[in-house]
Amino acid sequence: MPEKNNGAGKNPRSKGPRQLAAPKTNSDYGFPQLIDSFASLDSKKITEKLSKEPKREKKLTTELFQKKDEAKPQRKSRFLGQGKKGQKNAPKALEQPSEQEKEKPKKAPEKKKSNRSTSSKKQEPVKIIPLGGLGEIGKNMTLIEYKNDIVIIDCGLAFPEDEMLGIDLVIPDFTYVVKNRDKVRGIVITHGHEDHIGALSYLLKEVNAPVYSARLTIGLVEGKLKEAGILSDSKLNVIKAGDKVKLGCMMVEFINVNHSIPDSCALAIKTPVGTLIHTGDFKIDLTPVDGVMIDLARFGELGNKGVLALMSDSTNAERPGSTPSERNVGSTFETLFQRAGDRRIIIASFSSNIHRIQQIFDVAERYNRKVVVSGRSMENVVSIAKDMGYLKLKPDTMVEIDKARNLPDSDIVIITTGSQGEPMSALTRMAKGEHRKITVTQHDFIIISATPIPGNEKLVGKVINDLMQMGCEVIYEDTMGIHVSGHARRDEIKTIIGLTKPKFFIPVHGEFKHLAKNRELAVEMGIPYENIVVGDIGRVIELTSNSVKMQTSVPAGAVMVDGSGVGDVGSVVLKDRKALSEDGLVVATVVLNHKTGEILAGPEVVSRGFVYVKESGELLDGAKEVCRQAVNSAVGKGREYANIKLAIKEQLGSYFFSKTKRRPVIVSVVHDIKL
């Protein structure tokens, strides 16, 4: 019986019998048992049988192709070309080819492969454009762009560095966003910290796009926009974790995460190229204060469906293990309240750390203490969180500072700003003895429930020193358990990578050392090094389904806010301020006759911050003589007043450096009078 049917399925265009082997088992495709015998026959016997029983061969071969097509449709192109057309012509393929066909074999499979390759090359990439938050702490802002649609993630500020003299805030450069404002479909905010919402009021003045975020975040944003006078013109939309928002061709899903402020969310952004996940600031807290745990299940579901790229918080990527739960701080407060005894307790913390503030209220109520809130930002946040139900306390727990003056120290807790040593914060003013309503004494027990942000160590240290000199006991050591971070450590980041299984990995939020450590961590998790991108502000990351590259840039950087001025202070102004702060100022003034160029009055030389005038009379008299000589020399060459002013500046500069080895800022003023 097997010999009767050998050779069925022979394709005369094939180069050998290797492609004619039947499936490994009958059950795989449900073929008749006799088909198994085909694999044991050599090509010669198959040819003989085909010539003897073409009808039987044709029937069995048709069945073979049909069954294979049903079971493994991905193999159709290997045998039949494309789709139903290939099935229709399958029996015909077994006929003996003509001489012409032998000379020109069909190349359908190669052509199809070529088409797929061309299609891949033409795929439009999705662009990830960081405008802040990379290589720095704060100023977080990222654009997701696909063709004519842009979605903005966060819009935060940063605090000025030491050399940014007189600067109040630093915000991202919005040049690219303003230029492409017609493409902006919406702004999505991950949570309500200043480094994620602080610059939003400045952006909305330029680009009035709809804003989407959770309830508490929108409440905090409303306060900022009201202060900026643009609340009525803004389009604010409240969402909750699990909601999806359609923005152009992209779908943005909000996913609950744990952080040091309620309503924090990660984002899953479905684009035509693939799904992107942005973690925002996060940690995995198994015992959160509000009882709402991070939605790890949703991260896993997205990972099973396929994640193109994961953008992960890098702030604590250097630190091993997992971040402790926020509840641990509450236990520490219990211990410290007992230690304080009958002393007044003052606690400095971040104003936006509502979970921390909630625990302070809870412990204060257990110890029958009234709570005073001090500091403008602390008062604003506590008021909003209380009104919206995120802070739960008894009606009589919080009291005004004036009423607290009549209470004994043992009945009072003061929650204040100033945990970072900010010069104008409430705690700093207390340490300097400049607070209008609170005077610190040796009967105060002070807790600084935060760790210094990099760069603030000296400021915090000075506040602690000042308070201790007043006789206060100050608790500030991190080892006391008075602070836990709101950011994930290495094990938590690994968990998110393991759940989402991204093809590409992009570290975000942190200095370069944090981004580099997060890259190392991703490599440990099995992501190929070439699939990991450590970006830079302004560098465009282009992603397709199988490639990533950084080739182009957009305008980006830091825009400084000084008072009401935005961007009008640049490097030149800062350089002048630095020079003024280091070597002071000298102003030289002279009055000339318009007709003759003769000196009518002066020169006068005035110093500020350069030398002590009363002890430097000889130096300044010499400067006047140098100035007189410079004017006479310049007038003799022509009365171009720009040249006269330049001559005064250059010769005075040389004179002062030769005498003091310092270079003050010199301003020359020449008055011209017509007689």
XYZ file of C-alpha atoms in Angstrom:
675
model
C 0.000 0.000 0.000
C 2.685 2.584 0.865
C 4.495 1.801 -2.387
C 1.367 2.474 -4.368
C 1.268 6.092 -3.190
C 4.917 7.017 -3.031
C 5.944 10.178 -4.764
C 2.769 12.184 -4.136
C 3.579 15.813 -3.469
C 6.595 15.942 -5.804
C 7.250 19.500 -7.051
C 9.267 19.335 -10.277
C 10.569 22.927 -9.659
C 12.162 21.995 -6.327
C 15.881 21.251 -6.199
C 15.584 18.107 -4.124
C 13.357 16.054 -1.866
C 14.267 18.039 1.333
C 11.277 20.366 0.981
C 8.886 17.464 0.363
C 9.108 15.906 3.801
C 5.717 15.331 5.434
C 4.881 16.605 8.919
C 6.526 14.907 11.894
C 3.311 13.298 13.104
C -0.093 12.615 11.633
C -1.852 14.333 14.463
C -0.112 17.644 13.694
C -2.236 18.260 10.615
C -4.799 15.395 10.503
C -3.431 13.949 7.259
C -4.205 10.336 6.150
C -1.746 7.820 7.514
C -0.300 6.960 4.121
C 1.211 10.474 3.760
C 3.813 9.541 6.377
C 5.388 7.165 3.911
C 6.390 10.012 1.555
C 9.330 11.018 3.651
C 10.914 7.535 3.326
C 10.975 7.509 -0.485
C 13.799 8.847 -2.584
C 13.230 11.299 -5.425
C 13.559 8.625 -8.147
C 10.704 6.526 -6.781
C 8.578 9.622 -6.277
C 9.047 10.575 -9.938
C 8.086 7.071 -11.069
C 4.908 7.057 -8.995
C 3.926 10.525 -10.190
C 4.125 9.429 -13.802
C 2.026 6.316 -13.090
C -0.717 7.844 -10.926
C -1.072 11.540 -11.681
C -4.683 11.681 -10.512
C -3.931 10.105 -7.151
C -0.910 12.363 -6.787
C -2.975 15.406 -7.600
C -5.627 14.550 -5.006
C -3.155 13.844 -2.206
C -1.045 16.861 -2.985
C -4.048 19.147 -2.930
C -4.960 17.738 0.469
C -1.398 18.166 1.685
C -1.246 21.845 0.725
C -4.692 22.615 2.082
C -3.964 21.008 5.433
C -0.621 22.752 5.736
C -2.210 26.084 4.877
C -4.801 25.641 7.624
C -2.296 24.576 10.270
C 0.708 26.783 9.444
C -0.347 29.710 7.262
C 3.067 31.312 7.739
C 4.591 28.628 5.498
C 2.380 29.350 2.483
C 4.884 31.699 0.888
C 7.547 28.984 0.879
C 5.524 26.834 -1.469
C 2.658 28.672 -3.039
C 3.317 32.376 -3.315
C 0.679 34.608 -1.741
C -2.785 33.943 -0.391
C -5.641 32.205 -2.177
C -4.040 32.620 -5.527
C -1.330 30.216 -4.480
C -3.889 27.665 -3.258
C -5.807 27.828 -6.483
C -2.703 27.092 -8.549
C -1.221 24.465 -6.215
C -2.032 21.329 -8.300
C -0.727 23.104 -11.390
C 2.654 23.537 -9.739
C 3.211 19.788 -9.922
C 3.131 19.620 -13.724
C 6.409 19.120 -15.564
C 7.954 22.524 -16.320
C 8.820 23.612 -19.828
C 12.419 24.269 -20.880
C 11.758 28.016 -20.708
C 10.428 27.727 -17.164
C 13.503 25.743 -16.158
C 15.738 28.538 -17.434
C 13.674 31.218 -15.595
C 12.647 29.838 -12.216
C 10.040 31.751 -10.227
C 11.371 34.012 -7.456
C 8.175 34.878 -5.657
C 9.529 34.231 -2.140
C 12.539 36.537 -2.697
C 10.284 39.274 -4.064
C 7.999 39.101 -1.066
C 10.959 39.318 1.300
C 12.166 42.383 -0.558
C 8.761 44.009 -0.206
C 8.785 43.492 3.550
C 12.228 45.045 3.800
C 11.181 48.092 1.816
C 8.091 48.537 3.956
C 10.194 48.461 7.134
C 12.536 51.136 5.820
C 9.613 53.421 5.020
C 8.072 53.133 8.484
C 7.595 56.546 10.032
C 9.391 56.687 13.406
C 7.893 57.881 16.652
C 10.066 60.616 18.138
C 10.902 61.032 21.808
C 12.209 64.557 22.454
C 13.432 65.323 25.991
C 13.410 69.048 26.785
C 14.443 68.592 30.418
C 15.101 66.049 33.159
C 18.146 64.383 31.574
C 21.567 65.070 33.057
C 19.923 67.145 35.779
C 17.515 66.992 38.696
C 14.196 68.677 37.898
C 12.824 70.531 34.874
C 11.181 67.331 33.612
C 9.565 67.634 30.199
C 9.340 65.168 27.288
C 7.593 65.287 23.908
C 6.222 62.263 22.065
C 5.822 63.117 18.383
C 4.409 61.074 15.522
C 3.868 62.815 12.180
C 1.487 65.711 12.924
C 0.733 64.857 16.555
C 2.652 65.831 19.701
C 1.882 64.793 23.276
C 3.741 66.582 26.085
C 4.637 64.691 29.261
C 5.082 66.959 32.316
C 6.319 70.545 32.404
C 8.447 71.149 35.481
C 10.933 73.634 36.841
C 14.341 73.430 38.484
C 15.851 75.586 41.176
C 18.818 77.786 40.259
C 22.372 76.620 40.761
C 24.866 78.579 42.854
C 26.304 80.495 39.908
C 22.849 81.650 38.736
C 22.959 84.816 40.822
C 19.582 86.478 41.364
C 17.672 83.827 39.391
C 14.393 82.616 40.911
C 13.514 79.616 38.744
C 14.765 77.660 35.740
C 12.291 76.305 33.172
C 12.669 74.372 29.889
C 13.158 76.086 26.546
C 9.760 76.010 24.786
C 11.044 77.131 21.364
C 10.325 73.829 19.588
C 6.897 73.469 21.210
C 5.858 77.006 20.294
C 7.057 76.517 16.722
C 4.945 73.330 16.464
C 2.017 74.480 18.603
C -0.510 73.344 15.970
C 0.663 69.750 16.456
C 0.241 69.693 20.244
C -2.761 67.516 21.095
C -2.449 67.617 24.866
C -0.287 67.826 27.978
C -0.335 64.862 30.369
C 1.019 65.289 33.901
C 2.269 62.327 35.940
C 1.993 63.964 39.402
C 1.919 67.264 41.251
C 5.520 67.941 42.250
C 7.139 71.236 41.249
C 9.688 69.531 38.999
C 6.745 68.220 36.939
C 4.170 71.054 37.043
C 6.153 74.169 38.017
C 6.652 75.524 34.480
C 3.150 74.738 33.222
C 1.841 78.280 33.699
C 4.669 79.634 31.525
C 3.977 77.077 28.773
C 0.215 77.617 28.705
C 0.757 81.318 28.036
C 2.400 80.261 24.764
C 0.546 77.046 23.879
C -3.008 76.721 25.185
C -3.290 72.933 24.934
C -5.625 70.778 27.063
C -4.092 69.388 30.270
C -4.897 65.910 31.600
C -4.040 64.615 35.054
C -5.448 63.149 38.250
C -7.631 65.109 40.636
C -5.051 66.279 43.181
C -2.572 67.244 40.484
C -5.191 69.325 38.697
C -6.044 70.974 42.023
C -2.410 72.017 42.511
C -2.176 73.187 38.890
C -5.309 75.315 39.309
C -3.636 77.234 42.128
C -0.620 78.036 39.961
C -2.700 79.078 36.962
C -4.919 81.267 39.124
C -1.840 83.022 40.475
C -0.601 83.528 36.894
C -4.001 84.911 35.837
C -4.702 82.320 33.144
C -6.959 79.816 34.925
C -10.136 80.898 33.117
C -8.500 80.387 29.716
C -7.000 76.983 30.506
C -8.504 73.610 29.593
C -7.984 71.287 32.574
C -9.285 67.719 32.497
C -9.463 65.409 35.518
C -8.770 61.731 34.889
C -8.178 58.762 37.175
C -5.859 55.778 37.039
C -7.088 53.348 34.399
C -8.527 56.039 32.136
C -7.464 56.287 28.492
C -7.308 59.547 26.564
C -7.194 59.761 22.762
C -4.744 62.492 21.696
C -4.376 62.633 17.932
C -3.135 59.271 16.675
C -1.973 58.301 20.180
C -3.833 56.742 23.082
C -2.552 57.608 26.571
C -3.416 55.348 29.501
C -2.852 56.407 33.120
C -1.514 53.706 35.481
C -1.424 54.066 39.261
C 2.035 54.109 40.871
C 3.352 54.867 44.367
C 5.265 58.057 45.075
C 5.508 60.633 47.862
C 2.347 62.382 46.660
C -1.108 60.869 45.988
C -2.524 60.419 42.488
C 0.857 59.679 40.900
C 0.609 57.901 37.556
C 2.748 56.191 34.979
C 1.763 56.483 31.327
C 1.265 53.877 28.608
C 1.266 55.635 25.251
C 0.004 53.580 22.348
C 1.456 54.898 19.081
C 1.197 53.574 15.509
C 4.742 52.226 15.931
C 4.249 50.530 19.296
C 3.516 51.059 22.974
C 5.728 53.361 25.037
C 5.692 53.312 28.848
C 6.802 56.307 30.915
C 7.037 55.440 34.623
C 7.024 59.004 35.927
C 8.440 59.172 39.458
C 7.623 55.883 41.158
C 8.413 53.312 43.812
C 6.841 49.987 44.771
C 5.294 50.488 48.214
C 3.586 47.349 49.507
C 2.064 49.235 52.463
C 1.224 52.711 51.101
C -0.213 55.325 53.450
C -3.343 55.777 51.324
C -3.754 52.030 50.799
C -3.527 52.270 47.000
C -0.705 50.086 45.689
C 1.082 50.394 42.348
C -0.765 48.533 39.572
C 1.881 45.908 38.833
C -0.709 43.705 37.135
C -1.307 46.317 34.451
C 2.411 46.636 33.773
C 2.484 42.857 33.319
C -0.490 42.899 30.954
C 1.161 45.550 28.802
C 4.385 43.558 28.809
C 2.574 40.476 27.543
C 1.028 42.482 24.716
C 4.400 43.969 23.759
C 6.181 47.152 24.856
C 8.354 48.966 22.329
C 10.208 51.192 24.820
C 10.309 51.789 28.566
C 11.276 55.216 29.925
C 12.182 54.618 33.561
C 12.850 56.863 36.572
C 16.608 56.796 37.304
C 16.867 58.888 40.483
C 17.766 55.966 42.778
C 19.310 53.658 40.175
C 22.590 53.768 42.119
C 21.050 52.403 45.306
C 20.662 48.633 45.822
C 17.590 46.877 47.149
C 14.166 48.452 47.502
C 12.998 51.787 48.895
C 11.400 51.452 52.361
C 7.704 52.097 52.785
C 6.502 55.574 53.702
C 4.782 54.010 56.722
C 8.219 53.496 58.297
C 8.474 57.263 58.776
C 5.222 57.244 60.746
C 6.711 54.725 63.178
C 9.781 56.951 63.583
C 7.568 59.949 64.350
C 5.953 57.961 67.177
C 9.374 57.384 68.751
C 10.497 60.996 68.313
C 7.280 62.453 69.758
C 7.924 60.437 72.906
C 11.536 61.646 72.981
C 10.448 65.278 72.652
C 8.606 65.132 75.963
C 7.073 68.507 76.802
C 9.081 70.441 74.213
C 7.563 72.133 71.178
C 8.024 70.050 68.023
C 8.919 71.669 64.688
C 9.014 69.408 61.599
C 10.380 70.574 58.246
C 9.351 68.605 55.162
C 8.562 69.007 51.485
C 5.250 70.818 51.172
C 4.028 68.403 48.498
C 4.732 65.242 50.515
C 1.119 64.808 51.544
C 1.616 61.241 52.799
C 4.278 62.534 55.220
C 2.050 65.405 56.343
C -0.845 62.986 56.904
C 1.295 60.884 59.226
C 2.363 63.969 61.197
C -1.311 64.851 61.732
C -2.072 61.260 62.765
C 0.688 61.117 65.385
C -0.095 64.633 66.635
C -3.710 63.628 67.248
C -2.618 60.546 69.180
C -0.452 62.762 71.418
C -3.172 65.436 71.770
C -1.098 68.126 70.060
C -2.443 70.904 67.863
C -0.835 71.442 64.467
C 0.318 74.769 63.026
C 1.211 75.021 59.329
C 3.926 77.555 58.425
C 5.278 78.577 55.030
C 3.335 79.776 52.010
C 3.690 76.660 49.853
C 2.938 74.387 52.817
C -0.200 76.360 53.641
C -1.398 76.216 50.012
C -0.839 72.474 49.576
C -2.366 71.546 52.945
C -5.420 73.688 52.206
C -5.975 72.107 48.766
C -5.352 68.545 49.985
C -7.663 69.042 52.970
C -10.472 70.515 50.870
C -10.193 67.688 48.313
C -10.178 64.957 50.961
C -6.580 63.822 50.544
C -5.726 64.939 54.098
C -7.941 63.513 56.819
C -7.871 65.159 60.242
C -10.170 66.135 63.079
C -11.831 69.546 62.766
C -9.955 71.046 65.726
C -6.497 69.563 65.046
C -5.156 72.398 62.879
C -4.976 75.862 64.451
C -3.782 79.285 63.394
C -0.377 80.392 64.548
C -1.794 83.293 66.590
C -3.963 80.922 68.605
C -1.034 78.577 69.175
C 0.827 81.295 71.072
C -1.575 80.788 73.950
C -0.901 77.036 74.137
C 1.894 75.335 76.091
C 4.836 73.984 74.062
C 3.844 70.425 74.928
C 0.591 70.872 72.976
C 2.060 72.187 69.718
C 3.491 70.719 66.497
C 4.617 73.100 63.731
C 4.870 71.753 60.161
C 7.039 74.079 58.096
C 8.871 74.520 54.828
C 12.651 74.824 54.649
C 13.867 71.233 54.578
C 16.274 72.212 51.767
C 17.642 75.319 53.494
C 15.957 77.665 51.015
C 16.982 81.236 51.953
C 13.427 82.581 52.150
C 11.787 79.498 53.685
C 10.093 79.579 57.082
C 12.654 77.356 58.839
C 15.594 79.407 57.544
C 13.978 82.591 58.807
C 13.425 80.921 62.176
C 17.105 79.909 62.292
C 18.145 83.520 61.587
C 15.703 84.912 64.140
C 13.820 86.741 61.370
C 10.448 84.964 61.461
C 7.725 87.426 62.377
C 5.583 85.043 64.422
C 7.767 82.121 65.545
C 10.791 82.491 67.790
C 12.973 79.428 68.209
C 14.327 78.643 71.693
C 16.275 75.870 73.381
C 12.915 74.356 74.312
C 12.274 73.358 70.686
C 12.687 69.840 69.274
C 13.301 70.142 65.521
C 13.015 67.343 62.937
C 14.228 67.837 59.353
C 12.282 65.098 57.578
C 14.108 65.162 54.245
C 17.511 64.590 52.720
C 19.263 67.434 50.899
C 18.829 67.575 47.146
C 22.291 67.482 45.500
C 23.678 71.002 45.671
C 21.690 72.016 48.773
C 23.960 70.361 51.351
C 25.664 73.619 52.423
C 22.376 75.483 52.791
C 20.865 72.727 54.918
C 24.040 72.457 56.984
C 24.002 76.179 57.750
C 20.385 76.050 58.957
C 21.183 73.090 61.221
C 24.219 74.887 62.655
C 22.222 78.045 63.344
C 19.456 76.103 65.096
C 21.908 74.143 67.228
C 23.663 77.352 68.270
C 20.309 78.493 69.637
C 20.269 75.433 71.876
C 17.713 73.368 69.919
C 17.942 69.614 69.512
C 17.899 68.938 65.763
C 17.172 65.509 64.298
C 18.405 65.354 60.724
C 20.351 62.109 60.296
C 19.036 59.843 57.558
C 19.890 56.852 59.758
C 17.122 57.891 62.174
C 14.500 56.825 59.592
C 12.937 60.297 59.412
C 12.857 60.227 55.624
C 12.339 57.684 52.857
C 12.612 58.381 49.182
C 9.717 58.418 46.777
C 11.856 56.894 44.025
C 12.481 53.259 43.124
C 15.797 51.587 43.847
C 17.462 48.941 41.702
C 15.283 45.960 42.626
C 12.088 47.909 41.965
C 13.326 49.125 38.590
C 14.243 45.525 37.739
C 10.696 44.476 38.617
C 9.188 46.979 36.174
C 11.635 45.953 33.444
C 10.816 42.291 34.064
C 7.081 42.921 33.885
C 7.076 45.121 30.797
C 9.804 43.286 28.828
C 10.590 46.309 26.631
C 12.468 46.039 23.359
C 14.195 49.383 23.984
C 15.097 51.061 27.273
C 15.485 54.808 27.864
C 16.588 55.996 31.335
C 15.012 59.327 32.353
C 14.906 61.654 35.380
C 18.376 62.080 36.820
C 21.917 63.245 36.430
C 24.113 61.426 33.933
C 25.498 59.114 36.616
C 21.951 58.018 37.457
C 21.113 57.420 33.789
C 24.316 55.404 33.303
C 23.579 53.214 36.342
C 20.070 52.594 35.055
C 21.572 51.527 31.722
C 23.807 49.019 33.537
C 20.753 47.690 35.334
C 18.875 47.174 32.058
C 21.825 45.242 30.633
C 21.718 43.008 33.716
C 18.062 42.336 32.911
C 18.990 41.081 29.447
C 18.235 44.110 27.286
C 20.910 44.399 24.568
C 23.269 47.318 25.101
C 22.556 48.660 21.614
C 18.822 48.811 22.522
C 19.461 51.199 25.421
C 19.560 54.940 24.781
C 20.979 57.428 27.283
C 19.617 60.627 25.828
C 20.397 64.293 26.235
C 18.242 67.400 26.359
C 17.244 68.391 22.834
C 18.484 65.191 21.165
C 15.702 63.493 19.197
C 15.308 59.748 19.803
C 13.681 58.077 16.777
C 12.053 54.671 17.280
C 10.690 52.218 14.768
C 9.512 48.702 15.496
C 13.061 47.392 15.071
C 15.480 50.324 15.346
C 16.490 53.274 17.492
C 18.737 56.214 16.653
C 19.682 59.735 17.719
C 20.709 61.926 14.792
C 18.952 65.274 15.040
C 18.446 67.954 17.677
C 15.903 70.645 18.508
C 16.405 73.925 20.413
C 16.608 73.112 24.130
C 18.236 74.239 27.336
C 17.525 76.342 30.396
C 15.451 79.519 30.449
C 15.964 81.604 33.580
C 13.152 83.397 35.368
C 14.141 86.520 37.297
C 11.168 88.223 38.889
C 8.621 88.781 36.141
C 11.218 88.449 33.402
C 11.328 85.151 31.525
C 14.381 84.461 29.412
C 15.694 88.023 29.479
C 18.630 86.979 31.657
C 21.261 85.027 29.764
C 24.876 84.044 30.095
C 26.144 87.613 29.519
C 24.045 89.005 32.360
C 25.060 86.167 34.665
C 28.698 86.762 33.784
C 28.343 90.429 34.740
C 26.598 89.496 37.988
C 29.368 87.064 38.799
C 32.012 89.710 38.116
C 30.124 92.227 40.266
C 29.882 89.715 43.100
C 33.590 88.918 42.952
C 35.382 92.236 42.191
C 32.781 94.970 42.539
C 31.960 98.020 40.433
C 33.742 101.262 39.499
C 31.935 104.162 37.759
C 33.995 106.896 36.099
C 32.187 110.118 35.058
C 33.483 113.095 33.067
C 31.840 116.202 31.516
C 33.222 117.598 28.231
C 32.761 120.774 26.217
C 30.916 119.762 23.074
C 32.829 122.233 20.888
C 36.394 121.935 22.186
C 36.453 118.579 23.964
C 37.825 120.293 27.068
C 37.077 118.661 30.444
C 34.546 120.846 32.261
C 33.978 118.663 35.318
C 35.525 115.538 36.779
C 36.686 112.983 36.301
C 34.829 111.454 39.245
C 35.489 107.823 40.218
C 32.976 105.996 42.441
C 33.542 102.468 43.816
C 30.995 99.920 45.052
C 32.095 96.523 46.316
C 35.648 97.046 45.058
C 37.582 98.904 47.744
C 36.681 100.686 50.961
C 36.632 104.302 49.810
C 37.758 105.897 53.101
C 40.914 103.811 53.136
C 41.636 103.957 49.396
C 41.881 107.675 48.691
C 45.316 107.427 47.078
C 44.185 104.604 44.770
C 41.098 106.518 43.624
C 43.026 109.788 43.148
C 45.388 107.917 40.876
C 42.396 106.515 39.006
C 41.119 110.057 38.377
C 44.446 111.034 36.863
C 44.465 107.949 34.637
C 40.956 108.815 33.527
C 41.959 112.436 32.707
C 44.895 111.250 30.598
C 42.714 108.748 28.779
C 40.169 111.465 27.893
C 42.785 113.934 26.656
C 44.478 111.273 24.563
C 41.189 110.124 22.995
C 39.968 113.715 22.336
C 43.222 114.483 20.540
C 42.419 111.683 18.089
C 38.866 112.869 17.455
C 35.761 113.393 19.522
C 34.070 110.029 18.993
C 32.472 109.489 22.370
C 32.398 105.724 22.016
C 36.192 105.789 21.662
C 36.541 108.092 24.670
C 34.446 105.750 26.868
C 36.413 102.706 25.668
C 39.738 104.423 26.405
C 38.630 105.243 29.966
C 37.493 101.651 30.536
C 40.656 100.025 29.184
C 43.169 102.304 30.940
C 41.334 102.198 34.274
C 41.149 98.401 34.036
C 44.900 98.140 33.527
C 45.569 100.587 36.363
C 43.378 98.784 38.909
C 44.792 95.363 38.012
C 48.366 96.613 38.385
C 47.565 98.000 41.841
C 45.161 95.358 43.258
C 45.312 92.294 40.967
C 41.539 92.580 40.651
C 39.298 93.372 37.706
C 36.200 95.311 38.768
C 33.369 95.997 36.369
C 34.077 99.492 34.970
C 31.334 101.754 33.678
C 32.451 104.987 31.957
C 29.987 107.847 31.542
C 30.796 110.836 29.273
C 28.498 113.889 29.305
C 28.625 116.346 26.400
C 27.549 119.939 27.076
C 27.045 122.666 24.470
C 28.038 126.107 25.797
